Amino acid sequence: MTQTTVPTRAPRRSRALKRDEIIEMFSRLRELNPHPKTELEYSTPFELLIAVLLSAQATDVGVNKSTRRLYPVANTPAAILELGEEKLKSYISTIGLFNAKAGNVIKTCQILVDQYGGEVPASREALEALPGVGRKTANVVLNTAFGQPTMAVDTHIFRVSNRTGLAPGKDVRAVEDKLVKVIPDEFIHDAHHWLILHGRYVCKARKPDCPQCLIRDLCRYPDKTAT
């Protein structure tokens, strides 16, 4: 009786990237951009806090246009309180949801003056207690202004993490927790910026630019674009 040999398939790669692949991924991103920075313009932790607060459902370009006009006039909690909510609105009126954001900025400035001597606190609990400041905003400020190893997950980072297999997750918090766990310490501080820039300019939502992607051989995305 002749024995039939069943051809074996090549083993499929795991959906999630392995540690050596993650190290390779961030090594390449670091080589391309050794010192990544946020595209929001700021010079102090307070300016960053307000810019991030204003950036919800708005573009960095749009926020920068407003803060370039606002900050030369008022760039401290006391100065913005003196400016007042109605005048503040005139500086940020081109930003989406500016009415609600102006109210939150004024309330935040009042708390900073009353409770923190006009300084931005460097703790998650204190930041998240500020009006209009959620976990993502707090993570950006803690990481960018204070150098803490936090991970702010926006739509770009959520998409890149799931597509590549870096940190697959069903929701933002699940992805955040995985990213903090799997990204090596040497990369964690700048990882937020590398991932958001990669999602914004390469791994785009509608049509990712896979041919120009420097990590395409590591990426687990099954529907890579050819052109």
Coordinates of C-alpha atoms in Angstrom, one line a residue:
M1 CA 0.0 0.0 0.0
T2 CA 1.4 3.3 -1.0
Q3 CA 1.5 6.0 1.7
T4 CA 0.3 9.4 0.6
T5 CA 2.4 12.3 1.7
V6 CA 0.4 15.3 2.7
P7 CA 2.2 18.5 1.8
T8 CA 2.7 20.7 4.8
R9 CA 2.0 24.4 4.7
A10 CA 4.5 27.0 5.7
P11 CA 3.8 28.0 9.3
R12 CA 1.9 31.2 9.6
R13 CA 3.4 34.0 11.5
S14 CA 1.7 35.0 14.8
R15 CA -0.7 37.9 14.5
A16 CA 1.4 39.8 17.1
L17 CA 4.9 40.9 16.5
K18 CA 7.6 39.1 18.4
R19 CA 10.1 41.0 20.6
D20 CA 12.9 40.9 18.2
E21 CA 10.6 42.2 15.5
I22 CA 9.5 45.0 17.7
I23 CA 13.1 46.0 18.5
E24 CA 13.8 45.9 14.7
M25 CA 10.7 48.0 14.0
F26 CA 11.6 50.8 16.4
S27 CA 15.3 50.7 15.5
R28 CA 14.3 51.5 11.9
L29 CA 11.9 54.2 13.0
R30 CA 14.6 55.7 15.2
E31 CA 17.1 55.6 12.5
L32 CA 14.7 57.5 10.2
N33 CA 13.8 60.1 12.8
P34 CA 16.2 60.1 15.8
H35 CA 14.5 62.9 17.7
P36 CA 10.7 62.9 16.9
K37 CA 8.6 65.7 18.2
T38 CA 4.9 66.5 18.4
E39 CA 3.7 68.7 15.6
L40 CA 1.9 70.9 18.1
E41 CA 3.8 74.1 18.7
Y42 CA 4.6 75.0 22.3
S43 CA 7.4 76.3 24.5
T44 CA 6.1 75.5 28.0
P45 CA 4.2 72.6 29.7
F46 CA 1.2 75.0 29.9
E47 CA 1.3 75.8 26.2
L48 CA 1.4 72.1 25.4
L49 CA -1.5 71.3 27.8
I50 CA -3.7 74.0 26.2
A51 CA -2.7 72.9 22.6
V52 CA -3.5 69.3 23.3
L53 CA -6.8 70.2 24.9
L54 CA -7.7 72.3 21.8
S55 CA -6.6 69.5 19.5
A56 CA -9.5 67.1 20.2
Q57 CA -11.4 66.6 16.9
A58 CA -9.1 69.2 15.3
T59 CA -5.9 69.1 13.3
D60 CA -2.5 70.1 14.7
V61 CA -2.2 72.6 11.8
G62 CA -5.5 74.2 12.8
V63 CA -4.5 74.4 16.5
N64 CA -1.1 75.9 15.6
K65 CA -2.8 78.6 13.6
S66 CA -4.8 79.6 16.6
T67 CA -2.1 79.3 19.3
R68 CA 0.3 81.4 17.1
R69 CA -2.2 84.3 17.6
L70 CA -3.1 83.4 21.2
Y71 CA 0.2 82.7 22.9
P72 CA 1.9 86.1 22.2
V73 CA -1.1 87.7 23.9
A74 CA -1.7 85.2 26.7
N75 CA 0.3 82.0 27.4
T76 CA 0.0 81.5 31.2
P77 CA -3.1 80.6 33.2
A78 CA -3.3 84.1 34.8
A79 CA -3.0 85.8 31.4
I80 CA -5.7 83.7 29.9
L81 CA -8.0 84.3 32.9
E82 CA -7.4 88.1 32.4
L83 CA -8.2 87.7 28.7
G84 CA -11.5 86.2 29.6
E85 CA -13.7 83.5 27.9
E86 CA -15.2 85.7 25.2
K87 CA -11.9 87.1 24.0
L88 CA -10.4 83.6 24.2
K89 CA -13.1 82.4 21.8
S90 CA -12.1 85.0 19.3
Y91 CA -8.6 83.4 19.1
I92 CA -9.8 79.8 18.8
S93 CA -13.0 80.2 16.9
T94 CA -11.7 78.4 13.8
I95 CA -11.2 75.2 15.9
G96 CA -14.0 72.7 16.2
L97 CA -16.1 72.8 19.4
F98 CA -14.4 76.1 20.4
N99 CA -17.2 77.2 22.7
A100 CA -16.9 74.2 24.9
K101 CA -13.1 74.2 24.7
A102 CA -12.9 77.9 25.7
G103 CA -15.0 77.1 28.8
N104 CA -12.8 74.2 29.7
V105 CA -9.6 76.3 29.2
I106 CA -10.9 79.0 31.5
K107 CA -11.9 76.5 34.2
T108 CA -8.6 74.7 33.9
C109 CA -6.6 77.9 34.2
Q110 CA -8.6 78.8 37.3
I111 CA -7.7 75.5 38.9
L112 CA -4.0 75.8 38.0
V113 CA -3.9 79.3 39.6
D114 CA -5.8 78.3 42.7
Q115 CA -4.3 74.9 43.4
Y116 CA -0.9 74.7 41.6
G117 CA 0.5 78.2 41.6
G118 CA -0.1 78.5 37.9
E119 CA 2.1 75.5 37.1
V120 CA 1.0 72.3 35.3
P121 CA 1.0 69.3 37.7
A122 CA 3.1 66.3 36.6
S123 CA 0.7 63.6 37.9
R124 CA -1.9 61.7 36.0
E125 CA -4.5 62.1 38.7
A126 CA -4.1 65.9 38.9
L127 CA -4.2 66.3 35.1
E128 CA -7.2 64.1 34.6
A129 CA -9.1 66.2 37.2
L130 CA -8.8 69.3 34.9
P131 CA -11.8 70.1 32.8
G132 CA -11.5 68.8 29.2
V133 CA -8.4 66.7 30.1
G134 CA -8.9 63.0 29.5
R135 CA -6.4 60.1 29.7
K136 CA -5.0 60.7 26.2
T137 CA -4.3 64.4 26.9
A138 CA -2.8 63.6 30.2
N139 CA -0.5 61.0 28.6
V140 CA 0.7 63.4 26.0
V141 CA 1.6 66.0 28.6
L142 CA 3.2 63.5 30.9
N143 CA 5.3 62.1 28.1
T144 CA 6.2 65.2 26.1
A145 CA 6.5 67.8 28.8
F146 CA 7.7 65.7 31.7
G147 CA 9.5 62.7 30.0
Q148 CA 7.3 60.0 31.6
P149 CA 7.0 56.6 29.8
T150 CA 3.3 57.0 28.9
M151 CA 1.5 56.1 25.7
A152 CA -1.2 58.3 24.3
V153 CA -3.3 56.3 21.9
D154 CA -5.1 58.2 19.2
T155 CA -6.8 57.0 16.1
H156 CA -3.4 56.8 14.2
I157 CA -1.7 54.8 16.9
F158 CA -4.7 52.5 17.4
R159 CA -4.7 51.8 13.6
V160 CA -0.9 51.2 13.4
S161 CA -0.8 49.0 16.5
N162 CA -3.6 46.8 15.1
R163 CA -2.5 46.7 11.5
T164 CA 1.2 45.9 12.2
G165 CA 0.5 43.4 15.0
L166 CA 2.5 45.6 17.4
A167 CA -0.3 45.7 20.0
P168 CA -3.6 44.3 18.7
G169 CA -6.5 45.4 20.8
K170 CA -10.3 46.0 20.6
D171 CA -10.2 49.4 22.3
V172 CA -7.9 52.3 23.0
R173 CA -7.1 51.3 26.6
A174 CA -6.3 47.7 25.6
V175 CA -3.9 48.9 23.0
E176 CA -2.3 51.4 25.4
D177 CA -1.7 48.7 28.0
K178 CA -0.1 46.4 25.4
L179 CA 2.1 49.1 24.0
V180 CA 3.5 50.0 27.4
K181 CA 4.1 46.3 28.0
V182 CA 5.7 45.3 24.7
I183 CA 7.8 48.3 23.8
P184 CA 11.3 48.1 25.2
D185 CA 12.4 50.8 27.6
E186 CA 14.9 52.3 25.2
F187 CA 12.1 53.2 22.8
I188 CA 9.2 53.9 25.0
H189 CA 9.7 57.7 25.5
D190 CA 9.7 58.5 21.7
A191 CA 7.4 55.6 20.6
H192 CA 4.2 57.8 20.8
H193 CA 5.7 60.3 18.3
W194 CA 7.1 57.6 15.9
L195 CA 3.8 55.8 15.8
I196 CA 1.6 58.8 15.3
L197 CA 3.8 60.2 12.5
H198 CA 3.9 56.8 10.9
G199 CA 0.1 56.6 11.0
R200 CA -0.4 60.1 9.8
Y201 CA 1.9 60.0 6.8
V202 CA 2.5 56.4 5.9
C203 CA 0.0 53.9 7.4
K204 CA -2.9 56.1 6.5
A205 CA -6.5 55.0 7.1
R206 CA -8.0 54.8 3.6
K207 CA -4.9 53.8 1.6
P208 CA -1.7 53.0 3.5
D209 CA 1.5 53.8 1.6
C210 CA 2.9 50.3 1.9
P211 CA 5.5 50.5 -0.9
Q212 CA 7.1 53.4 1.0
C213 CA 6.8 51.8 4.4
L214 CA 10.1 50.9 6.1
I215 CA 8.6 48.2 8.3
R216 CA 6.4 46.5 5.6
D217 CA 8.3 43.2 5.9
L218 CA 7.5 43.1 9.6
C219 CA 3.9 44.2 9.3
R220 CA 1.1 41.7 9.7
Y221 CA -1.5 43.7 7.7
P222 CA -2.8 41.3 5.1
D223 CA -4.1 43.9 2.6
K224 CA -0.9 45.8 1.8
T225 CA -1.2 48.2 -1.1
A226 CA 0.9 47.6 -4.2
T227 CA 1.1 51.2 -5.4

